[in-house]
Short mmCIF file of C-alpha atoms in Angstrom, two decimals:
data_model
loop_
_atom_site.label_atom_id
_atom_site.label_comp_id
_atom_site.label_asym_id
_atom_site.label_seq_id
_atom_site.Cartn_x
_atom_site.Cartn_y
_atom_site.Cartn_z
CA MET A 1313 0.13 -0.10 0.01
CA GLU A 1314 2.19 2.93 -1.27
CA CYS A 1315 1.48 6.18 0.48
CA VAL A 1316 1.42 9.70 -0.93
CA LYS A 1317 0.63 13.24 0.13
CA THR A 1318 -3.07 14.16 -0.95
CA ASP A 1319 -1.63 17.52 -1.65
CA LYS A 1320 2.14 18.65 -2.43
CA ASN A 1321 1.64 21.99 -0.46
CA TYR A 1322 -0.22 20.29 2.37
CA ASP A 1323 -0.71 21.81 5.55
CA ALA A 1324 2.13 21.61 8.39
CA VAL A 1325 1.42 19.82 11.72
CA SER A 1326 -0.29 22.17 13.94
CA LYS A 1327 0.95 22.71 17.94
CA LYS A 1328 -2.26 21.68 18.72
CA GLU A 1329 -1.74 18.34 16.88
CA TYR A 1330 1.39 17.85 18.81
CA VAL A 1331 -0.14 18.50 22.08
CA GLY A 1332 -3.07 16.15 21.30
CA TYR A 1333 -0.65 13.60 20.18
CA PHE A 1334 0.96 14.01 23.41
CA ALA A 1335 -2.23 13.86 25.10
CA TYR A 1336 -3.51 10.52 23.77
CA GLY A 1337 -0.45 8.93 24.88
CA PHE A 1338 -0.37 10.58 28.15
CA GLY A 1339 -3.74 9.14 29.27
CA GLN A 1340 -3.09 5.62 27.24
CA CYS A 1341 0.09 5.12 29.37
CA PHE A 1342 -2.02 5.66 32.48
CA SER A 1343 -3.18 2.49 31.99
CA TYR A 1344 0.13 0.85 30.95
CA GLY A 1345 2.09 2.53 34.17
CA ILE A 1346 -0.55 1.19 36.47
CA VAL A 1347 -0.36 -2.48 35.22
CA GLY A 1348 3.43 -2.31 34.64
CA SER A 1349 4.26 -1.04 38.20
CA PHE A 1350 1.37 -2.16 40.42
CA ILE A 1351 -0.12 -5.41 39.06
CA LEU A 1352 2.43 -7.88 40.48
CA PHE A 1353 2.27 -6.29 43.83
CA PHE A 1354 -1.51 -6.23 43.64
CA TYR A 1355 -1.40 -10.01 42.80
CA THR A 1356 0.96 -11.11 45.40
CA ASP A 1357 -0.07 -8.62 48.39
CA ILE A 1358 -3.36 -7.82 47.74
CA LEU A 1359 -4.93 -10.90 45.98
CA LYS A 1360 -2.66 -13.23 47.73
CA ILE A 1361 -1.97 -15.35 44.68
CA SER A 1362 1.77 -16.99 44.39
CA VAL A 1363 4.82 -15.29 42.56
CA ALA A 1364 4.66 -18.64 40.43
CA ALA A 1365 0.99 -18.11 39.55
CA ALA A 1366 1.57 -14.31 38.68
CA SER A 1367 4.46 -15.00 36.39
CA ALA A 1368 2.37 -17.88 34.56
CA ILE A 1369 0.19 -15.40 33.79
CA PHE A 1370 2.33 -12.73 32.39
CA LEU A 1371 4.07 -15.57 30.28
CA ILE A 1372 0.49 -16.77 28.97
CA ALA A 1373 -0.71 -13.58 27.94
CA ARG A 1374 2.45 -12.92 25.72
CA VAL A 1375 1.73 -16.18 23.90
CA TRP A 1376 -1.50 -14.80 23.17
CA ASP A 1377 -0.12 -11.48 21.95
CA ALA A 1378 2.15 -13.11 19.71
CA VAL A 1379 -0.80 -14.44 17.90
CA ASN A 1380 -2.90 -11.42 18.58
CA ASP A 1381 -0.90 -8.26 17.57
CA PRO A 1382 0.00 -9.31 14.26
CA MET A 1383 -3.75 -10.40 13.39
CA VAL A 1384 -5.01 -6.95 14.71
CA ALA A 1385 -2.18 -5.03 12.72
CA GLY A 1386 -3.04 -6.94 9.42
CA PHE A 1387 -6.71 -6.34 10.04
CA MET A 1388 -5.80 -2.52 10.16
CA ASP A 1389 -3.38 -2.45 7.43
CA THR A 1390 -6.17 -3.96 5.20
CA ARG A 1391 -9.16 -1.76 6.20
CA ARG A 1392 -9.84 1.86 6.40
CA THR A 1393 -12.15 3.34 8.87
CA LYS A 1394 -14.38 6.49 8.30
CA SER A 1395 -11.89 9.14 9.72
CA GLY A 1396 -8.86 7.51 8.63
CA LYS A 1397 -6.42 4.58 8.32
CA PHE A 1398 -5.98 4.24 12.03
CA LYS A 1399 -7.74 7.31 13.73
CA GLY A 1400 -10.97 5.43 13.66
CA TYR A 1401 -9.64 2.68 16.19
CA MET A 1402 -8.78 5.47 18.76
CA LYS A 1403 -12.45 6.67 18.85
CA PHE A 1404 -13.61 3.77 20.67
CA ALA A 1405 -10.36 1.95 22.20
CA PRO A 1406 -9.94 4.52 25.20
CA LEU A 1407 -13.43 3.29 26.76
CA LEU A 1408 -12.44 -0.35 26.54
CA ILE A 1409 -9.11 0.56 28.11
CA ILE A 1410 -10.83 2.00 30.98
CA ILE A 1411 -12.98 -0.95 31.52
CA SER A 1412 -10.24 -3.28 31.12
CA THR A 1413 -7.56 -1.90 33.58
CA VAL A 1414 -10.05 -1.44 36.28
CA LEU A 1415 -11.22 -4.89 36.20
CA CYS A 1416 -7.54 -6.14 36.34
CA PHE A 1417 -7.62 -4.50 40.07
CA VAL A 1418 -11.16 -5.85 41.30
CA SER A 1419 -10.37 -8.28 44.36
CA PRO A 1420 -13.14 -10.99 43.81
CA ASP A 1421 -14.10 -12.61 47.07
CA VAL A 1422 -13.55 -16.75 45.61
CA SER A 1423 -10.86 -19.14 46.16
CA THR A 1424 -7.44 -18.86 45.55
CA GLY A 1425 -7.77 -20.76 42.40
CA GLY A 1426 -10.76 -18.44 41.45
CA LYS A 1427 -8.22 -15.39 41.74
CA VAL A 1428 -5.67 -16.77 39.67
CA ILE A 1429 -8.39 -17.72 36.94
CA TYR A 1430 -9.97 -14.18 37.19
CA ALA A 1431 -6.87 -12.48 37.27
CA GLY A 1432 -5.65 -14.49 34.10
CA ILE A 1433 -8.71 -13.58 32.05
CA THR A 1434 -8.51 -9.64 32.86
CA TYR A 1435 -4.71 -9.53 32.21
CA ILE A 1436 -5.13 -11.00 28.97
CA LEU A 1437 -8.26 -8.92 28.16
CA TRP A 1438 -6.27 -5.84 29.27
CA GLY A 1439 -3.28 -6.89 26.80
CA THR A 1440 -5.82 -7.61 24.05
CA VAL A 1441 -7.59 -4.27 24.40
CA TYR A 1442 -4.21 -2.49 24.64
CA THR A 1443 -3.27 -3.64 21.28
CA ILE A 1444 -6.49 -2.18 19.48
CA SER A 1445 -5.24 1.46 20.92
CA ASP A 1446 -1.37 1.27 20.75
CA ILE A 1447 -0.87 0.17 17.33
CA PRO A 1448 -3.06 2.82 15.70
CA PHE A 1449 -1.52 5.32 18.28
CA TRP A 1450 2.17 4.70 16.88
CA SER A 1451 1.08 4.06 13.65
CA LEU A 1452 -0.36 7.65 13.10
CA SER A 1453 2.96 9.30 13.08
CA ALA A 1454 3.57 7.73 9.56
CA VAL A 1455 0.24 9.37 8.27
CA ILE A 1456 0.24 12.40 10.07
CA SER A 1457 3.44 13.46 8.22
CA ASP A 1458 5.94 11.65 6.15
CA ASN A 1459 8.57 14.62 6.60
CA PRO A 1460 11.41 13.22 8.70
CA GLN A 1461 11.85 16.29 11.16
CA GLU A 1462 7.94 16.50 11.72
CA ARG A 1463 7.88 12.78 12.57
CA THR A 1464 10.64 12.98 14.77
CA SER A 1465 9.22 15.71 16.58
CA LEU A 1466 5.70 13.55 16.67
CA VAL A 1467 7.39 10.73 17.99
CA THR A 1468 9.17 12.73 20.56
CA ALA A 1469 5.89 14.20 21.62
CA ALA A 1470 4.03 10.70 21.93
CA ASN A 1471 7.05 9.28 23.96
CA LEU A 1472 6.93 12.55 26.16
CA GLY A 1473 3.19 11.53 27.04
CA VAL A 1474 3.92 8.05 27.23
CA PHE A 1475 6.62 8.36 30.19
CA ALA A 1476 5.02 11.26 31.67
CA GLY A 1477 1.97 9.29 31.88
CA ILE A 1478 3.84 6.10 33.40
CA GLY A 1479 6.08 8.20 35.88
CA ILE A 1480 2.76 10.51 37.27
CA VAL A 1481 0.67 6.91 38.13
CA GLY A 1482 3.69 6.03 40.28
CA SER A 1483 3.13 9.18 42.19
CA VAL A 1484 -0.66 9.61 42.28
CA LEU A 1485 -1.94 5.85 42.85
CA PRO A 1486 -0.44 5.13 46.13
CA PRO A 1487 -1.86 8.05 48.03
CA LEU A 1488 -5.10 7.45 46.24
CA VAL A 1489 -4.94 4.18 47.48
CA VAL A 1490 -4.72 5.37 51.31
CA LEU A 1491 -7.20 8.15 50.63
CA LEU A 1492 -10.16 6.09 48.95
CA GLY A 1493 -9.53 2.73 50.40
CA ARG A 1494 -9.55 4.12 54.31
CA GLY A 1495 -7.54 1.17 55.62
CA VAL A 1496 -8.94 -1.13 52.82
CA ALA A 1497 -6.17 -1.65 50.44
CA SER A 1498 -8.30 -3.75 47.69
CA LYS A 1499 -10.91 -1.00 47.90
CA GLY A 1500 -8.10 1.95 47.69
CA TYR A 1501 -6.73 0.29 44.39
CA LEU A 1502 -9.85 -0.28 42.75
CA LEU A 1503 -11.22 3.29 43.37
CA GLY A 1504 -7.88 4.61 42.61
CA VAL A 1505 -7.41 2.93 39.44
CA ALA A 1506 -10.91 3.91 38.34
CA ALA A 1507 -10.45 7.63 39.42
CA ILE A 1508 -7.26 7.92 37.41
CA MET A 1509 -8.45 6.31 34.35
CA LEU A 1510 -11.37 8.53 33.84
CA VAL A 1511 -8.70 11.36 33.62
CA GLY A 1512 -6.95 9.14 31.26
CA TYR A 1513 -9.97 8.91 29.35
CA ALA A 1514 -10.46 12.53 28.82
CA PHE A 1515 -6.78 13.04 27.78
CA MET A 1516 -7.22 10.29 25.07
CA MET A 1517 -10.31 11.76 23.79
CA PHE A 1518 -8.92 15.23 23.37
CA GLY A 1519 -5.95 13.57 21.48
CA TYR A 1520 -8.18 11.64 19.16
CA SER A 1521 -10.14 14.85 18.50
CA THR A 1522 -7.27 16.82 17.40
CA ILE A 1523 -5.13 14.48 15.14
CA LYS A 1524 -5.27 14.65 11.31
CA GLU A 1525 -4.33 12.16 8.75
CA ARG A 1526 -2.43 13.72 5.68
CA VAL A 1527 -0.33 10.85 4.15
CA GLU A 1528 -3.06 8.61 2.08
CA PRO A 1529 -2.74 5.57 0.14
CA THR A 1530 -3.00 5.77 -3.29
CA GLN A 1531 -5.64 3.03 -3.90
CA ALA A 1532 -7.53 0.72 -1.55
CA GLU A 1533 -4.95 -2.07 -2.27
CA LYS A 1534 -5.24 -5.13 0.27
CA VAL A 1535 -2.18 -6.20 1.67
CA THR A 1536 -1.83 -9.73 1.37
CA LYS A 1537 -0.42 -12.37 4.04
CA GLU A 1538 2.61 -12.92 1.42
CA ASP A 1539 3.12 -8.97 1.64
CA VAL A 1540 3.30 -9.02 5.45
CA ILE A 1541 5.81 -12.07 5.40
CA ASN A 1542 7.69 -10.16 2.86
CA THR A 1543 7.78 -6.94 4.86
CA LEU A 1544 9.23 -8.59 7.80
CA LYS A 1545 11.57 -10.86 6.00
CA THR A 1546 13.12 -7.92 4.11
CA ASN A 1547 13.24 -5.43 7.21
CA LYS A 1548 16.41 -6.88 9.27
CA HIS A 1549 16.59 -3.37 10.72
CA LEU A 1550 13.29 -3.50 12.35
CA PHE A 1551 14.03 -6.86 14.39
CA LYS A 1552 17.25 -5.19 15.73
CA MET A 1553 15.52 -2.27 16.62
CA LEU A 1554 12.48 -4.21 18.36
CA GLY A 1555 15.74 -6.22 19.98
CA VAL A 1556 16.82 -3.02 21.54
CA PHE A 1557 13.32 -1.75 22.40
CA SER A 1558 12.50 -5.07 24.19
CA LEU A 1559 15.37 -4.53 26.80
CA ASN A 1560 12.94 -1.89 28.43
CA LEU A 1561 12.22 -4.97 30.54
CA PHE A 1562 15.10 -4.21 32.73
CA MET A 1563 13.67 -0.78 33.38
CA ASN A 1564 10.27 -2.33 33.77
CA ILE A 1565 11.70 -4.32 36.56
CA VAL A 1566 12.90 -1.54 38.52
CA ASN A 1567 9.66 0.01 38.15
CA GLY A 1568 7.81 -3.14 39.43
CA MET A 1569 10.76 -3.82 41.96
CA VAL A 1570 10.98 -0.32 43.32
CA ILE A 1571 7.56 -0.43 45.26
CA TYR A 1572 9.16 -3.31 47.46
CA PHE A 1573 12.55 -1.37 48.09
CA PHE A 1574 10.73 1.77 49.47
CA THR A 1575 8.42 -0.40 51.43
CA TYR A 1576 11.05 -2.56 52.97
CA ASN A 1577 14.48 -1.23 52.61
CA MET A 1578 13.65 2.47 52.95
CA ASN A 1579 10.57 1.49 55.35
CA ASN A 1580 8.52 4.31 53.47
CA ALA A 1581 6.04 3.34 51.00
CA GLU A 1582 5.07 6.91 50.34
CA LEU A 1583 8.64 7.41 48.30
CA MET A 1584 6.92 5.80 45.54
CA SER A 1585 5.06 8.72 45.00
CA ILE A 1586 8.47 10.98 44.65
CA PHE A 1587 9.82 8.52 42.40
CA GLY A 1588 6.70 8.73 40.34
CA PHE A 1589 6.94 12.59 40.30
CA VAL A 1590 10.79 11.97 39.46
CA GLY A 1591 9.61 9.59 36.65
CA THR A 1592 7.49 12.46 35.19
CA ALA A 1593 9.75 15.05 35.33
CA SER A 1594 12.57 12.58 33.48
CA ALA A 1595 10.16 13.13 30.56
CA LEU A 1596 11.78 16.64 30.25
CA GLY A 1597 14.68 15.01 28.76
CA PHE A 1598 12.66 14.57 25.31
CA PHE A 1599 13.08 18.50 24.55
CA GLY A 1600 16.45 17.89 23.60
CA ILE A 1601 16.19 15.04 21.51
CA PRO A 1602 14.98 16.78 18.09
CA MET A 1603 18.11 19.22 18.67
CA LEU A 1604 20.44 16.45 19.04
CA THR A 1605 19.24 14.93 16.05
CA LYS A 1606 20.19 17.55 14.12
CA LYS A 1607 23.51 17.28 14.55
CA PHE A 1608 24.17 13.68 15.37
CA LYS A 1609 22.85 10.59 14.47
CA LYS A 1610 20.40 8.97 16.49
CA LYS A 1611 22.16 5.55 16.55
CA HIS A 1612 25.16 7.32 18.42
CA ILE A 1613 22.96 9.38 20.52
CA LEU A 1614 21.51 5.93 21.91
CA MET A 1615 24.62 4.41 22.52
CA THR A 1616 25.85 7.79 24.44
CA ILE A 1617 22.86 7.19 26.54
CA VAL A 1618 23.18 3.81 27.45
CA SER A 1619 26.95 3.99 28.07
CA VAL A 1620 26.12 6.95 30.64
CA ASP A 1621 23.38 4.72 32.18
CA ILE A 1622 25.98 1.89 33.08
CA VAL A 1623 28.23 4.33 34.61
CA VAL A 1624 25.31 5.76 36.66
CA ARG A 1625 24.03 2.70 37.85
CA VAL A 1626 27.42 1.24 39.21
CA GLY A 1627 27.75 4.87 40.98
CA LEU A 1628 24.45 4.38 42.40
CA TYR A 1629 25.27 0.80 43.75
CA MET A 1630 28.50 1.88 45.27
CA LEU A 1631 26.77 4.94 47.15
CA GLY A 1632 24.24 2.81 48.84
CA TYR A 1633 20.79 4.05 49.78
CA SER A 1634 21.59 5.30 53.13
CA ASN A 1635 21.22 8.72 52.13
CA VAL A 1636 17.61 9.34 50.69
CA GLY A 1637 18.36 12.35 48.67
CA VAL A 1638 21.20 11.21 46.84
CA LEU A 1639 19.45 7.90 46.42
CA MET A 1640 16.53 10.02 44.55
CA ILE A 1641 18.96 12.06 42.49
CA MET A 1642 20.73 8.75 41.11
CA LEU A 1643 17.31 7.03 40.34
CA GLY A 1644 16.29 10.50 38.70
CA ILE A 1645 19.02 10.34 36.62
CA THR A 1646 18.65 6.85 35.58
CA GLN A 1647 14.96 7.84 34.51
CA PHE A 1648 16.11 10.66 32.79
CA LEU A 1649 18.43 8.61 30.45
CA HIS A 1650 15.65 6.11 30.30
CA ALA A 1651 13.33 8.83 28.87
CA ALA A 1652 15.49 10.29 26.63
CA ALA A 1653 16.43 7.08 24.89
CA GLY A 1654 12.32 6.47 24.20
CA PRO A 1655 11.82 8.84 21.17
CA LEU A 1656 15.32 7.82 19.57
CA MET A 1657 14.19 4.08 19.68
CA SER A 1658 10.79 4.79 18.14
CA THR A 1659 11.87 6.99 15.86
CA MET A 1660 14.39 4.31 14.36
CA ILE A 1661 11.68 1.86 14.25
CA ALA A 1662 9.53 4.13 12.39
CA GLU A 1663 12.15 4.77 9.87
CA THR A 1664 12.07 1.16 9.03
CA ILE A 1665 8.93 1.59 7.47
CA GLU A 1666 10.43 3.49 4.59
CA TYR A 1667 13.17 0.97 4.12
CA SER A 1668 10.89 -2.10 3.58
CA GLU A 1669 8.87 -0.04 1.41
CA ALA A 1670 11.62 0.80 -0.57
CA ARG A 1671 12.39 -2.74 -1.14
CA THR A 1672 8.76 -4.36 -1.22
CA GLY A 1673 6.56 -1.49 -2.41
CA LYS A 1674 4.21 -2.13 0.59
CA ARG A 1675 3.97 0.42 3.68
CA CYS A 1676 2.57 -1.60 6.23
CA GLU A 1677 2.74 0.75 9.15
CA ALA A 1678 0.56 -1.56 11.51
CA ILE A 1679 2.66 -4.37 11.02
CA ILE A 1680 5.64 -2.40 11.90
CA PHE A 1681 4.44 -0.68 14.83
CA SER A 1682 2.67 -4.10 16.05
CA GLY A 1683 6.23 -5.11 16.62
CA GLN A 1684 6.75 -2.20 18.94
CA THR A 1685 3.30 -3.02 20.78
CA PHE A 1686 4.00 -6.76 21.17
CA THR A 1687 7.71 -6.18 22.14
CA GLY A 1688 6.69 -3.31 24.73
CA LYS A 1689 4.18 -5.99 26.36
CA LEU A 1690 6.48 -8.53 26.16
CA ALA A 1691 8.96 -6.54 28.22
CA ALA A 1692 6.15 -5.81 30.81
CA ALA A 1693 5.33 -9.27 30.86
CA LEU A 1694 9.17 -10.81 31.09
CA SER A 1695 9.80 -8.17 33.71
CA GLY A 1696 7.03 -9.17 35.83
CA ALA A 1697 7.93 -12.71 35.61
CA LEU A 1698 11.92 -12.09 35.92
CA SER A 1699 10.81 -9.79 39.26
CA GLY A 1700 8.89 -13.00 40.57
CA VAL A 1701 11.91 -15.17 39.82
CA ILE A 1702 13.97 -12.44 41.67
CA LEU A 1703 11.40 -12.28 44.53
CA THR A 1704 11.67 -16.07 45.26
CA MET A 1705 15.67 -16.15 44.68
CA ILE A 1706 16.05 -13.45 47.47
CA GLY A 1707 13.52 -15.01 49.78
CA TYR A 1708 10.92 -12.46 49.66
CA ASN A 1709 8.03 -13.14 52.10
CA ALA A 1710 4.87 -11.46 51.00
CA ASN A 1711 3.18 -9.50 53.77
CA ALA A 1712 6.20 -10.10 56.22
CA THR A 1713 6.70 -6.53 58.32
CA VAL A 1714 10.74 -7.18 58.17
CA GLN A 1715 12.40 -8.89 55.67
CA SER A 1716 16.13 -10.55 55.91
CA ALA A 1717 18.91 -9.17 54.82
CA GLN A 1718 19.43 -11.15 51.70
CA THR A 1719 16.08 -9.80 50.73
CA LEU A 1720 16.96 -6.39 51.17
CA ASN A 1721 20.37 -6.65 49.52
CA GLY A 1722 18.81 -8.57 46.50
CA LEU A 1723 15.95 -5.78 46.32
CA PHE A 1724 18.52 -3.05 46.21
CA LEU A 1725 20.76 -4.97 43.36
CA ALA A 1726 17.54 -5.24 41.38
CA ILE A 1727 16.86 -1.60 41.05
CA SER A 1728 20.34 -0.42 40.84
CA ILE A 1729 22.59 -3.38 39.11
CA VAL A 1730 20.24 -5.76 37.19
CA PRO A 1731 19.53 -2.78 34.61
CA ILE A 1732 23.39 -2.80 33.59
CA VAL A 1733 22.81 -6.50 31.79
CA GLY A 1734 19.85 -4.74 29.54
CA SER A 1735 22.40 -1.51 28.60
CA VAL A 1736 25.39 -3.75 27.92
CA LEU A 1737 23.16 -5.88 25.25
CA ARG A 1738 21.64 -2.76 23.82
CA LEU A 1739 25.41 -1.56 23.13
CA ILE A 1740 25.93 -5.03 21.51
CA ILE A 1741 22.91 -4.77 19.17
CA LEU A 1742 23.76 -1.15 18.51
CA SER A 1743 27.04 -1.87 17.39
CA THR A 1744 25.79 -3.86 14.65
CA TYR A 1745 23.12 -1.32 13.28
CA LYS A 1746 23.65 0.05 9.76
CA TYR A 1747 20.30 1.73 9.05
CA THR A 1748 21.26 5.35 9.86
CA GLU A 1749 20.33 8.78 8.63
CA ASP A 1750 22.30 8.55 5.46
CA GLU A 1751 20.49 5.43 4.24
CA TYR A 1752 17.29 6.43 5.42
CA LYS A 1753 17.85 9.80 3.06
CA LYS A 1754 18.24 7.19 0.12
CA ASP A 1755 15.45 5.52 0.80
CA LEU A 1756 13.02 8.65 0.87
CA GLN A 1757 14.67 9.55 -2.31
CA ILE A 1758 13.71 6.48 -3.79
CA LEU A 1759 10.28 6.58 -2.61
CA GLU A 1760 9.63 9.96 -3.94
CA SER A 1761 10.99 9.22 -7.60
CA ARG A 1762 8.34 6.35 -7.57
CA ARG A 1763 5.41 8.88 -6.89
CA THR A 1764 6.47 11.37 -9.15
CA VAL A 1765 6.27 8.98 -12.26
#
C-alpha cells in the first residue's frame, strides 16, 4: 500500500496536534503505568496469589499476544475507517482501556484458584484491548506527516506523553489507595485506578479530536499475507531495533520492584510517590532530542545514553541508599536517561517503514508498529515474570513486616545493578546497526522518485 501526500502543499502539523498526540499517549499510559508498576504487587499482596502463578499469567498473556498483535495489525493495514486509516480505532479504544484496566484491580471474593483464573482472564483482556489502541496510536506518526523532522518531533511528543503518563501514576496511585481505601487496600486500588483512568479517558479523547491524517494510500489495495511476510523478512533493521526496544524490560523490573524496595529497605512506601514525580519530570529529557538529532546520528546518541546509564548505575550501587536525597537524585538520573532513549528508539523503528517500502513496495505501518506494541508488552510481562523469579531467589516473604538481609540486598541489586545487563546488550546490538540517517535519506529519495512517475 504505497502512500503519498494528498496535496504537495499540505498543511504543516499544528501545535495543537502535537499537544493532542502527547495527550493521547499520556492518557493511554496511565493504564500501562498502573499495570506495569502495580499489578505484580496487587497480585501477591492484595489478591494473595503466588509469585509463580502471577509469572505464569504474564507469560501466557504474551503467548496470546504473539498471535493477536499481528492479527490486529494485519486487519488495520487492510481496512480503512471513516476517520482515516488509523484514527477511527482511537475513538472507541479509550473506553475499552478504562474498563479492562479497572477489571484488573477488582478483588473477587472467591477461592485462591478462582482469583488466579480471574487475574489471568482480566490481564489477557487488558493486553488485547491495549493492542487495539497502541498500534494505531504509534502508526499515526507515519500518516500524520512524512516529513522526517516532523515525524521525529511527533514521536518525541508521543514518547513524552508515554513516559509522563507512566511516571505520574506511580506518584498519584499510592496516596489515592490510602485516601479512598480508608484502610482497605483492595478497595483503595479499585477506586484509585478507576479515578485515574477516567482522567486518562479525557486526555485520550482530546488527543483523538485533534489529530489529522495527511498521508493517504494511492488506492484501496489490500495487504496480503505474503506482503506481510515479505515486509518482515526484508526488514532486518526492524528486528534489531525491536531487540533494543525489548530491553526496556530491565527498566520495567526497576519500576515493578521499587515499590518493594521503598516499602522494606527504606521503610517508607510513600517514597513511591516521589519516585513517580521524578519519573514524570524525567520526561523533560525529550525536549533536547530533536535538537540533538539535527547534529548527531540517532544511533550514536542512543549508544552514548546507554553508556552513561551503566556508569550512573555503578555509582548508585557504590553510594548505597543510606542517604535518601542522593538515592532519589541517582534514580532520577537513570529515569532521565531511560526517558531520553524512548523517542530515539521509536523514531528508528518508524524509519524502517521506508526501508521495507523501498524494497517491497508495501508500507504496512501497522505491522511494523505491532512489533513495537508486542515487544513493549513482552517487556512488561517478562519483567513481571523475572521480578517474580528475583523475589523468590532473594527469599521475599509477602506481607512480612521485616525482610531478611538477603532480601534487602537483593532488592537493592535489582533496582541498581540488574538493569546494566540490558544496557550492555543494547550496546552490543547497536554496534551492529547500519541503518542510519544516510541510508534512510536514500530510501526517501527512492520513494519520492516512484511517486513522481
